[in-house]
Amino acid sequence: MDAILMLAQGLLVGFSVLGIVAADPAGIWRHLATLAVALLGTAVLSRVNPEYLVRIARALFVLWLLLLLWVLFEGTGPGSQQEARRWIAIGGLYFQPSEFMKVILVLYLASFFERRGTDYPIIGPVLAIGLAAGMIGAETDLGTAIFLLSLSLFILVIIGVPLRRLLAIGLLVLILTVSVHGIFQHDRFQHLYVRIDAWRVLNQDTLLGRWLRFDPDLLEKLGSKDPDYARLVHDALLQPRRARLIMKAAGPLGHGPGAGLPYQLPQRNNDFIFATITYATGWFGAAMLILAYALVFARGLQIATRSSGAVSVVALGLTGYLTLQALMNIAVTTAVVPVTGISLPMISSGGSGLLAAGIAFGILHAISARVLKPEVAR
């Protein structure tokens, strides 16, 4: 296994444990068990030939499309949000196919461009990206759908797909995504507009000090006359506002994992765990966490450049998955972008997300063992 990737992954696992201890001490044993499964996934995939994964990528992609379709009809949602169907219940376990689609789409695109080249008619990538993003968006998981589109664009640009192909792919993917999204739309997407308006209001300096109470001027600032909608926006403001205040109160060295957060933060162990870790370890600890992801990015790009063909695309795509998703999560926590529901890879709680990240690391380890082994031997 790659020593540098092991170091970076080990740092992320350490921050994950620390974050859960600070956020949800009662859930630490369950989280440790989930991390153990994720690390087992890393160990297993590190022994698999990545070229074999590329060969079976189309079959995996079709299987996962069927699972996403199953979620739309038979899936379940978080808590009371039953309209947000994202999980498949298998016995007492909950499985989220969209998390694994991030890895499988990378494998599929690598397989396609190895067989067809970068200047081939575009129907394959259009169907792959559009159907995957459309079905996930129809689950009301628009954050993951947007991330898949962004990850795909990252891969296509880096591998050198001609501009005319990029424009055609982008246009057709947008049409297909919106079409699939619209088939399943049943007034379930109001929360997306609420989050966007909450982000817009959050970044108005005049409101930053009012997070504890309902703002009577909110209707005017939203340009809305609906008090119920204003109340929804107010509620959506609480979490990102509190995350910002928590990180501001962290100080350079933090308060330790046992200090407890100064404000209630419902998603403190998942989407907003970066704020929890920052409060526990301080701004210095937050910088170390970002550096761990930077290490993954640098080593992943090195592995990709030393590889060739589809395997190089896989290394590039998985590096993008792990680091671009981390960047998006941190941007949400710091209120740079609206809330998306994207977790912090290899850190946030949640079995599917942790296992998918563990698998991505395992494949990177497997590629590294094949392309960097001579370098290690010297």
PDB file of N, CA and C in Angstrom, residues 26-110:
ATOM      1  N   ALA A  26     -21.822   9.095  22.441  1.00  0.00           N
ATOM      2  CA  ALA A  26     -22.573   7.839  22.572  1.00  0.00           C
ATOM      3  C   ALA A  26     -22.495   6.991  21.307  1.00  0.00           C
ATOM      4  N   GLY A  27     -22.235   7.617  20.166  1.00  0.00           N
ATOM      5  CA  GLY A  27     -22.191   6.872  18.916  1.00  0.00           C
ATOM      6  C   GLY A  27     -20.811   6.467  18.469  1.00  0.00           C
ATOM      7  N   ILE A  28     -19.808   6.616  19.348  1.00  0.00           N
ATOM      8  CA  ILE A  28     -18.431   6.373  18.921  1.00  0.00           C
ATOM      9  C   ILE A  28     -18.179   4.911  18.576  1.00  0.00           C
ATOM     10  N   TRP A  29     -18.771   3.975  19.320  1.00  0.00           N
ATOM     11  CA  TRP A  29     -18.488   2.565  19.035  1.00  0.00           C
ATOM     12  C   TRP A  29     -19.089   2.145  17.704  1.00  0.00           C
ATOM     13  N   ARG A  30     -20.264   2.636  17.414  1.00  0.00           N
ATOM     14  CA  ARG A  30     -20.848   2.334  16.113  1.00  0.00           C
ATOM     15  C   ARG A  30     -20.018   2.957  14.999  1.00  0.00           C
ATOM     16  N   HIS A  31     -19.528   4.163  15.235  1.00  0.00           N
ATOM     17  CA  HIS A  31     -18.708   4.824  14.214  1.00  0.00           C
ATOM     18  C   HIS A  31     -17.396   4.068  14.012  1.00  0.00           C
ATOM     19  N   LEU A  32     -16.796   3.594  15.099  1.00  0.00           N
ATOM     20  CA  LEU A  32     -15.552   2.829  14.971  1.00  0.00           C
ATOM     21  C   LEU A  32     -15.779   1.556  14.165  1.00  0.00           C
ATOM     22  N   ALA A  33     -16.916   0.913  14.396  1.00  0.00           N
ATOM     23  CA  ALA A  33     -17.235  -0.291  13.620  1.00  0.00           C
ATOM     24  C   ALA A  33     -17.393   0.050  12.138  1.00  0.00           C
ATOM     25  N   THR A  34     -18.045   1.187  11.847  1.00  0.00           N
ATOM     26  CA  THR A  34     -18.214   1.606  10.452  1.00  0.00           C
ATOM     27  C   THR A  34     -16.877   1.933   9.818  1.00  0.00           C
ATOM     28  N   LEU A  35     -16.007   2.619  10.568  1.00  0.00           N
ATOM     29  CA  LEU A  35     -14.675   2.916  10.062  1.00  0.00           C
ATOM     30  C   LEU A  35     -13.890   1.634   9.787  1.00  0.00           C
ATOM     31  N   ALA A  36     -14.063   0.637  10.653  1.00  0.00           N
ATOM     32  CA  ALA A  36     -13.367  -0.633  10.450  1.00  0.00           C
ATOM     33  C   ALA A  36     -13.804  -1.281   9.134  1.00  0.00           C
ATOM     34  N   VAL A  37     -15.101  -1.219   8.830  1.00  0.00           N
ATOM     35  CA  VAL A  37     -15.605  -1.770   7.566  1.00  0.00           C
ATOM     36  C   VAL A  37     -15.027  -0.981   6.392  1.00  0.00           C
ATOM     37  N   ALA A  38     -14.974   0.347   6.524  1.00  0.00           N
ATOM     38  CA  ALA A  38     -14.414   1.174   5.456  1.00  0.00           C
ATOM     39  C   ALA A  38     -12.945   0.861   5.215  1.00  0.00           C
ATOM     40  N   LEU A  39     -12.188   0.680   6.299  1.00  0.00           N
ATOM     41  CA  LEU A  39     -10.765   0.346   6.153  1.00  0.00           C
ATOM     42  C   LEU A  39     -10.584  -1.061   5.598  1.00  0.00           C
ATOM     43  N   LEU A  40     -11.510  -1.957   5.937  1.00  0.00           N
ATOM     44  CA  LEU A  40     -11.484  -3.287   5.323  1.00  0.00           C
ATOM     45  C   LEU A  40     -11.717  -3.169   3.819  1.00  0.00           C
ATOM     46  N   GLY A  41     -12.651  -2.289   3.428  1.00  0.00           N
ATOM     47  CA  GLY A  41     -12.873  -2.041   2.008  1.00  0.00           C
ATOM     48  C   GLY A  41     -11.613  -1.524   1.325  1.00  0.00           C
ATOM     49  N   THR A  42     -10.874  -0.636   2.014  1.00  0.00           N
ATOM     50  CA  THR A  42      -9.601  -0.153   1.473  1.00  0.00           C
ATOM     51  C   THR A  42      -8.623  -1.305   1.273  1.00  0.00           C
ATOM     52  N   ALA A  43      -8.511  -2.160   2.288  1.00  0.00           N
ATOM     53  CA  ALA A  43      -7.556  -3.278   2.207  1.00  0.00           C
ATOM     54  C   ALA A  43      -7.922  -4.245   1.083  1.00  0.00           C
ATOM     55  N   VAL A  44      -9.195  -4.559   0.949  1.00  0.00           N
ATOM     56  CA  VAL A  44      -9.631  -5.501  -0.088  1.00  0.00           C
ATOM     57  C   VAL A  44      -9.404  -4.928  -1.472  1.00  0.00           C
ATOM     58  N   LEU A  45      -9.847  -3.672  -1.701  1.00  0.00           N
ATOM     59  CA  LEU A  45      -9.716  -3.071  -3.036  1.00  0.00           C
ATOM     60  C   LEU A  45      -8.270  -2.797  -3.397  1.00  0.00           C
ATOM     61  N   SER A  46      -7.397  -2.645  -2.410  1.00  0.00           N
ATOM     62  CA  SER A  46      -5.982  -2.413  -2.717  1.00  0.00           C
ATOM     63  C   SER A  46      -5.329  -3.641  -3.337  1.00  0.00           C
ATOM     64  N   ARG A  47      -5.992  -4.809  -3.230  1.00  0.00           N
ATOM     65  CA  ARG A  47      -5.461  -6.052  -3.784  1.00  0.00           C
ATOM     66  C   ARG A  47      -6.081  -6.396  -5.132  1.00  0.00           C
ATOM     67  N   VAL A  48      -7.034  -5.588  -5.582  1.00  0.00           N
ATOM     68  CA  VAL A  48      -7.741  -5.874  -6.836  1.00  0.00           C
ATOM     69  C   VAL A  48      -7.044  -5.149  -7.983  1.00  0.00           C
ATOM     70  N   ASN A  49      -6.922  -5.816  -9.101  1.00  0.00           N
ATOM     71  CA  ASN A  49      -6.328  -5.206 -10.282  1.00  0.00           C
ATOM     72  C   ASN A  49      -7.262  -4.112 -10.803  1.00  0.00           C
ATOM     73  N   PRO A  50      -6.817  -2.848 -10.847  1.00  0.00           N
ATOM     74  CA  PRO A  50      -7.710  -1.772 -11.304  1.00  0.00           C
ATOM     75  C   PRO A  50      -8.169  -1.966 -12.741  1.00  0.00           C
ATOM     76  N   GLU A  51      -7.372  -2.638 -13.570  1.00  0.00           N
ATOM     77  CA  GLU A  51      -7.790  -2.889 -14.956  1.00  0.00           C
ATOM     78  C   GLU A  51      -9.006  -3.816 -15.004  1.00  0.00           C
ATOM     79  N   TYR A  52      -9.105  -4.706 -14.037  1.00  0.00           N
ATOM     80  CA  TYR A  52     -10.292  -5.569 -13.960  1.00  0.00           C
ATOM     81  C   TYR A  52     -11.531  -4.737 -13.635  1.00  0.00           C
ATOM     82  N   LEU A  53     -11.386  -3.774 -12.741  1.00  0.00           N
ATOM     83  CA  LEU A  53     -12.517  -2.910 -12.395  1.00  0.00           C
ATOM     84  C   LEU A  53     -12.975  -2.098 -13.609  1.00  0.00           C
ATOM     85  N   VAL A  54     -12.035  -1.671 -14.435  1.00  0.00           N
ATOM     86  CA  VAL A  54     -12.384  -0.943 -15.650  1.00  0.00           C
ATOM     87  C   VAL A  54     -13.163  -1.849 -16.605  1.00  0.00           C
ATOM     88  N   ARG A  55     -12.757  -3.117 -16.687  1.00  0.00           N
ATOM     89  CA  ARG A  55     -13.429  -4.053 -17.602  1.00  0.00           C
ATOM     90  C   ARG A  55     -14.878  -4.301 -17.201  1.00  0.00           C
ATOM     91  N   ILE A  56     -15.164  -4.311 -15.919  1.00  0.00           N
ATOM     92  CA  ILE A  56     -16.532  -4.593 -15.469  1.00  0.00           C
ATOM     93  C   ILE A  56     -17.309  -3.311 -15.180  1.00  0.00           C
ATOM     94  N   ALA A  57     -16.751  -2.156 -15.550  1.00  0.00           N
ATOM     95  CA  ALA A  57     -17.362  -0.870 -15.194  1.00  0.00           C
ATOM     96  C   ALA A  57     -18.749  -0.710 -15.791  1.00  0.00           C
ATOM     97  N   ARG A  58     -18.943  -1.136 -17.057  1.00  0.00           N
ATOM     98  CA  ARG A  58     -20.262  -0.962 -17.680  1.00  0.00           C
ATOM     99  C   ARG A  58     -21.325  -1.778 -16.957  1.00  0.00           C
ATOM    100  N   ALA A  59     -20.971  -3.007 -16.575  1.00  0.00           N
ATOM    101  CA  ALA A  59     -21.930  -3.839 -15.848  1.00  0.00           C
ATOM    102  C   ALA A  59     -22.260  -3.226 -14.488  1.00  0.00           C
ATOM    103  N   LEU A  60     -21.248  -2.714 -13.798  1.00  0.00           N
ATOM    104  CA  LEU A  60     -21.478  -2.070 -12.505  1.00  0.00           C
ATOM    105  C   LEU A  60     -22.361  -0.838 -12.661  1.00  0.00           C
ATOM    106  N   PHE A  61     -22.119  -0.086 -13.734  1.00  0.00           N
ATOM    107  CA  PHE A  61     -22.893   1.134 -13.945  1.00  0.00           C
ATOM    108  C   PHE A  61     -24.369   0.816 -14.184  1.00  0.00           C
ATOM    109  N   VAL A  62     -24.649  -0.182 -15.017  1.00  0.00           N
ATOM    110  CA  VAL A  62     -26.045  -0.577 -15.276  1.00  0.00           C
ATOM    111  C   VAL A  62     -26.702  -1.055 -13.990  1.00  0.00           C
ATOM    112  N   LEU A  63     -25.976  -1.858 -13.207  1.00  0.00           N
ATOM    113  CA  LEU A  63     -26.516  -2.348 -11.932  1.00  0.00           C
ATOM    114  C   LEU A  63     -26.868  -1.178 -11.023  1.00  0.00           C
ATOM    115  N   TRP A  64     -25.989  -0.178 -10.965  1.00  0.00           N
ATOM    116  CA  TRP A  64     -26.248   0.947 -10.051  1.00  0.00           C
ATOM    117  C   TRP A  64     -27.371   1.839 -10.546  1.00  0.00           C
ATOM    118  N   LEU A  65     -27.555   1.944 -11.855  1.00  0.00           N
ATOM    119  CA  LEU A  65     -28.719   2.663 -12.354  1.00  0.00           C
ATOM    120  C   LEU A  65     -30.009   1.984 -11.910  1.00  0.00           C
ATOM    121  N   LEU A  66     -30.008   0.668 -11.930  1.00  0.00           N
ATOM    122  CA  LEU A  66     -31.186  -0.071 -11.467  1.00  0.00           C
ATOM    123  C   LEU A  66     -31.423   0.155  -9.976  1.00  0.00           C
ATOM    124  N   LEU A  67     -30.341   0.215  -9.201  1.00  0.00           N
ATOM    125  CA  LEU A  67     -30.485   0.487  -7.768  1.00  0.00           C
ATOM    126  C   LEU A  67     -31.026   1.897  -7.529  1.00  0.00           C
ATOM    127  N   LEU A  68     -30.561   2.860  -8.317  1.00  0.00           N
ATOM    128  CA  LEU A  68     -31.086   4.225  -8.186  1.00  0.00           C
ATOM    129  C   LEU A  68     -32.563   4.285  -8.548  1.00  0.00           C
ATOM    130  N   LEU A  69     -32.954   3.510  -9.556  1.00  0.00           N
ATOM    131  CA  LEU A  69     -34.367   3.446  -9.920  1.00  0.00           C
ATOM    132  C   LEU A  69     -35.178   2.815  -8.795  1.00  0.00           C
ATOM    133  N   TRP A  70     -34.624   1.794  -8.169  1.00  0.00           N
ATOM    134  CA  TRP A  70     -35.274   1.147  -7.027  1.00  0.00           C
ATOM    135  C   TRP A  70     -35.486   2.159  -5.898  1.00  0.00           C
ATOM    136  N   VAL A  71     -34.473   2.983  -5.641  1.00  0.00           N
ATOM    137  CA  VAL A  71     -34.586   3.986  -4.585  1.00  0.00           C
ATOM    138  C   VAL A  71     -35.764   4.927  -4.852  1.00  0.00           C
ATOM    139  N   LEU A  72     -35.952   5.318  -6.116  1.00  0.00           N
ATOM    140  CA  LEU A  72     -37.015   6.267  -6.451  1.00  0.00           C
ATOM    141  C   LEU A  72     -38.398   5.724  -6.132  1.00  0.00           C
ATOM    142  N   PHE A  73     -38.566   4.408  -6.238  1.00  0.00           N
ATOM    143  CA  PHE A  73     -39.889   3.812  -6.015  1.00  0.00           C
ATOM    144  C   PHE A  73     -40.035   3.176  -4.634  1.00  0.00           C
ATOM    145  N   GLU A  74     -38.952   2.609  -4.118  1.00  0.00           N
ATOM    146  CA  GLU A  74     -39.046   1.854  -2.873  1.00  0.00           C
ATOM    147  C   GLU A  74     -38.123   2.371  -1.782  1.00  0.00           C
ATOM    148  N   GLY A  75     -37.425   3.468  -2.037  1.00  0.00           N
ATOM    149  CA  GLY A  75     -36.465   3.961  -1.069  1.00  0.00           C
ATOM    150  C   GLY A  75     -37.124   4.633   0.117  1.00  0.00           C
ATOM    151  N   THR A  76     -36.297   4.960   1.092  1.00  0.00           N
ATOM    152  CA  THR A  76     -36.780   5.624   2.298  1.00  0.00           C
ATOM    153  C   THR A  76     -35.954   6.873   2.517  1.00  0.00           C
ATOM    154  N   GLY A  77     -36.458   7.777   3.354  1.00  0.00           N
ATOM    155  CA  GLY A  77     -35.795   9.048   3.590  1.00  0.00           C
ATOM    156  C   GLY A  77     -35.353   9.196   5.026  1.00  0.00           C
ATOM    157  N   PRO A  78     -34.614  10.266   5.332  1.00  0.00           N
ATOM    158  CA  PRO A  78     -34.118  10.497   6.688  1.00  0.00           C
ATOM    159  C   PRO A  78     -35.196  11.032   7.613  1.00  0.00           C
ATOM    160  N   GLY A  79     -35.424  10.333   8.688  1.00  0.00           N
ATOM    161  CA  GLY A  79     -36.366  10.817   9.696  1.00  0.00           C
ATOM    162  C   GLY A  79     -37.739  11.071   9.136  1.00  0.00           C
ATOM    163  N   SER A  80     -38.207  12.308   9.318  1.00  0.00           N
ATOM    164  CA  SER A  80     -39.540  12.672   8.853  1.00  0.00           C
ATOM    165  C   SER A  80     -39.567  13.064   7.381  1.00  0.00           C
ATOM    166  N   GLN A  81     -38.391  13.160   6.740  1.00  0.00           N
ATOM    167  CA  GLN A  81     -38.336  13.587   5.343  1.00  0.00           C
ATOM    168  C   GLN A  81     -38.541  12.393   4.415  1.00  0.00           C
ATOM    169  N   GLN A  82     -39.651  11.727   4.519  1.00  0.00           N
ATOM    170  CA  GLN A  82     -39.888  10.533   3.735  1.00  0.00           C
ATOM    171  C   GLN A  82     -39.999  10.829   2.243  1.00  0.00           C
ATOM    172  N   GLU A  83     -40.247  12.100   1.888  1.00  0.00           N
ATOM    173  CA  GLU A  83     -40.300  12.423   0.473  1.00  0.00           C
ATOM    174  C   GLU A  83     -38.905  12.437  -0.152  1.00  0.00           C
ATOM    175  N   ALA A  84     -37.851  12.543   0.665  1.00  0.00           N
ATOM    176  CA  ALA A  84     -36.476  12.529   0.176  1.00  0.00           C
ATOM    177  C   ALA A  84     -35.969  11.094   0.196  1.00  0.00           C
ATOM    178  N   ARG A  85     -36.208  10.356  -0.872  1.00  0.00           N
ATOM    179  CA  ARG A  85     -35.857   8.943  -0.913  1.00  0.00           C
ATOM    180  C   ARG A  85     -34.411   8.778  -1.355  1.00  0.00           C
ATOM    181  N   ARG A  86     -33.579   8.275  -0.447  1.00  0.00           N
ATOM    182  CA  ARG A  86     -32.153   8.138  -0.750  1.00  0.00           C
ATOM    183  C   ARG A  86     -31.574   6.800  -0.320  1.00  0.00           C
ATOM    184  N   TRP A  87     -32.272   6.048   0.524  1.00  0.00           N
ATOM    185  CA  TRP A  87     -31.740   4.822   1.076  1.00  0.00           C
ATOM    186  C   TRP A  87     -32.578   3.609   0.678  1.00  0.00           C
ATOM    187  N   ILE A  88     -31.911   2.480   0.597  1.00  0.00           N
ATOM    188  CA  ILE A  88     -32.568   1.190   0.463  1.00  0.00           C
ATOM    189  C   ILE A  88     -32.381   0.458   1.786  1.00  0.00           C
ATOM    190  N   ALA A  89     -33.476   0.000   2.364  1.00  0.00           N
ATOM    191  CA  ALA A  89     -33.411  -0.739   3.619  1.00  0.00           C
ATOM    192  C   ALA A  89     -33.251  -2.227   3.324  1.00  0.00           C
ATOM    193  N   ILE A  90     -32.172  -2.813   3.803  1.00  0.00           N
ATOM    194  CA  ILE A  90     -31.912  -4.248   3.649  1.00  0.00           C
ATOM    195  C   ILE A  90     -31.753  -4.822   5.044  1.00  0.00           C
ATOM    196  N   GLY A  91     -32.802  -5.466   5.530  1.00  0.00           N
ATOM    197  CA  GLY A  91     -32.792  -5.917   6.913  1.00  0.00           C
ATOM    198  C   GLY A  91     -32.796  -4.713   7.832  1.00  0.00           C
ATOM    199  N   GLY A  92     -31.835  -4.653   8.729  1.00  0.00           N
ATOM    200  CA  GLY A  92     -31.719  -3.495   9.611  1.00  0.00           C
ATOM    201  C   GLY A  92     -30.695  -2.488   9.135  1.00  0.00           C
ATOM    202  N   LEU A  93     -30.154  -2.696   7.921  1.00  0.00           N
ATOM    203  CA  LEU A  93     -29.120  -1.819   7.398  1.00  0.00           C
ATOM    204  C   LEU A  93     -29.692  -0.913   6.320  1.00  0.00           C
ATOM    205  N   TYR A  94     -29.127   0.296   6.223  1.00  0.00           N
ATOM    206  CA  TYR A  94     -29.547   1.259   5.209  1.00  0.00           C
ATOM    207  C   TYR A  94     -28.388   1.505   4.244  1.00  0.00           C
ATOM    208  N   PHE A  95     -28.689   1.399   2.966  1.00  0.00           N
ATOM    209  CA  PHE A  95     -27.686   1.448   1.913  1.00  0.00           C
ATOM    210  C   PHE A  95     -28.027   2.594   0.980  1.00  0.00           C
ATOM    211  N   GLN A  96     -27.068   3.496   0.713  1.00  0.00           N
ATOM    212  CA  GLN A  96     -27.298   4.668  -0.115  1.00  0.00           C
ATOM    213  C   GLN A  96     -26.531   4.526  -1.433  1.00  0.00           C
ATOM    214  N   PRO A  97     -27.185   4.068  -2.495  1.00  0.00           N
ATOM    215  CA  PRO A  97     -26.475   3.816  -3.758  1.00  0.00           C
ATOM    216  C   PRO A  97     -25.791   5.040  -4.350  1.00  0.00           C
ATOM    217  N   SER A  98     -26.336   6.241  -4.116  1.00  0.00           N
ATOM    218  CA  SER A  98     -25.759   7.433  -4.735  1.00  0.00           C
ATOM    219  C   SER A  98     -24.328   7.676  -4.296  1.00  0.00           C
ATOM    220  N   GLU A  99     -23.970   7.275  -3.073  1.00  0.00           N
ATOM    221  CA  GLU A  99     -22.593   7.454  -2.611  1.00  0.00           C
ATOM    222  C   GLU A  99     -21.621   6.632  -3.446  1.00  0.00           C
ATOM    223  N   PHE A 100     -22.000   5.403  -3.785  1.00  0.00           N
ATOM    224  CA  PHE A 100     -21.114   4.526  -4.543  1.00  0.00           C
ATOM    225  C   PHE A 100     -21.098   4.885  -6.032  1.00  0.00           C
ATOM    226  N   MET A 101     -22.143   5.581  -6.492  1.00  0.00           N
ATOM    227  CA  MET A 101     -22.170   5.990  -7.892  1.00  0.00           C
ATOM    228  C   MET A 101     -21.016   6.933  -8.219  1.00  0.00           C
ATOM    229  N   LYS A 102     -20.521   7.659  -7.230  1.00  0.00           N
ATOM    230  CA  LYS A 102     -19.388   8.550  -7.467  1.00  0.00           C
ATOM    231  C   LYS A 102     -18.172   7.761  -7.941  1.00  0.00           C
ATOM    232  N   VAL A 103     -17.938   6.612  -7.330  1.00  0.00           N
ATOM    233  CA  VAL A 103     -16.820   5.753  -7.726  1.00  0.00           C
ATOM    234  C   VAL A 103     -17.119   5.061  -9.051  1.00  0.00           C
ATOM    235  N   ILE A 104     -18.335   4.563  -9.193  1.00  0.00           N
ATOM    236  CA  ILE A 104     -18.689   3.775 -10.381  1.00  0.00           C
ATOM    237  C   ILE A 104     -18.726   4.650 -11.635  1.00  0.00           C
ATOM    238  N   LEU A 105     -19.185   5.894 -11.523  1.00  0.00           N
ATOM    239  CA  LEU A 105     -19.189   6.776 -12.681  1.00  0.00           C
ATOM    240  C   LEU A 105     -17.766   7.060 -13.152  1.00  0.00           C
ATOM    241  N   VAL A 106     -16.835   7.212 -12.212  1.00  0.00           N
ATOM    242  CA  VAL A 106     -15.425   7.393 -12.584  1.00  0.00           C
ATOM    243  C   VAL A 106     -14.929   6.185 -13.374  1.00  0.00           C
ATOM    244  N   LEU A 107     -15.236   4.980 -12.887  1.00  0.00           N
ATOM    245  CA  LEU A 107     -14.810   3.761 -13.584  1.00  0.00           C
ATOM    246  C   LEU A 107     -15.439   3.684 -14.968  1.00  0.00           C
ATOM    247  N   TYR A 108     -16.720   4.059 -15.075  1.00  0.00           N
ATOM    248  CA  TYR A 108     -17.399   3.979 -16.371  1.00  0.00           C
ATOM    249  C   TYR A 108     -16.787   4.954 -17.377  1.00  0.00           C
ATOM    250  N   LEU A 109     -16.564   6.202 -16.959  1.00  0.00           N
ATOM    251  CA  LEU A 109     -15.978   7.177 -17.874  1.00  0.00           C
ATOM    252  C   LEU A 109     -14.585   6.759 -18.313  1.00  0.00           C
ATOM    253  N   ALA A 110     -13.804   6.196 -17.384  1.00  0.00           N
ATOM    254  CA  ALA A 110     -12.468   5.701 -17.750  1.00  0.00           C
ATOM    255  C   ALA A 110     -12.575   4.593 -18.778  1.00  0.00           C
TER     256      ALA A 110
END
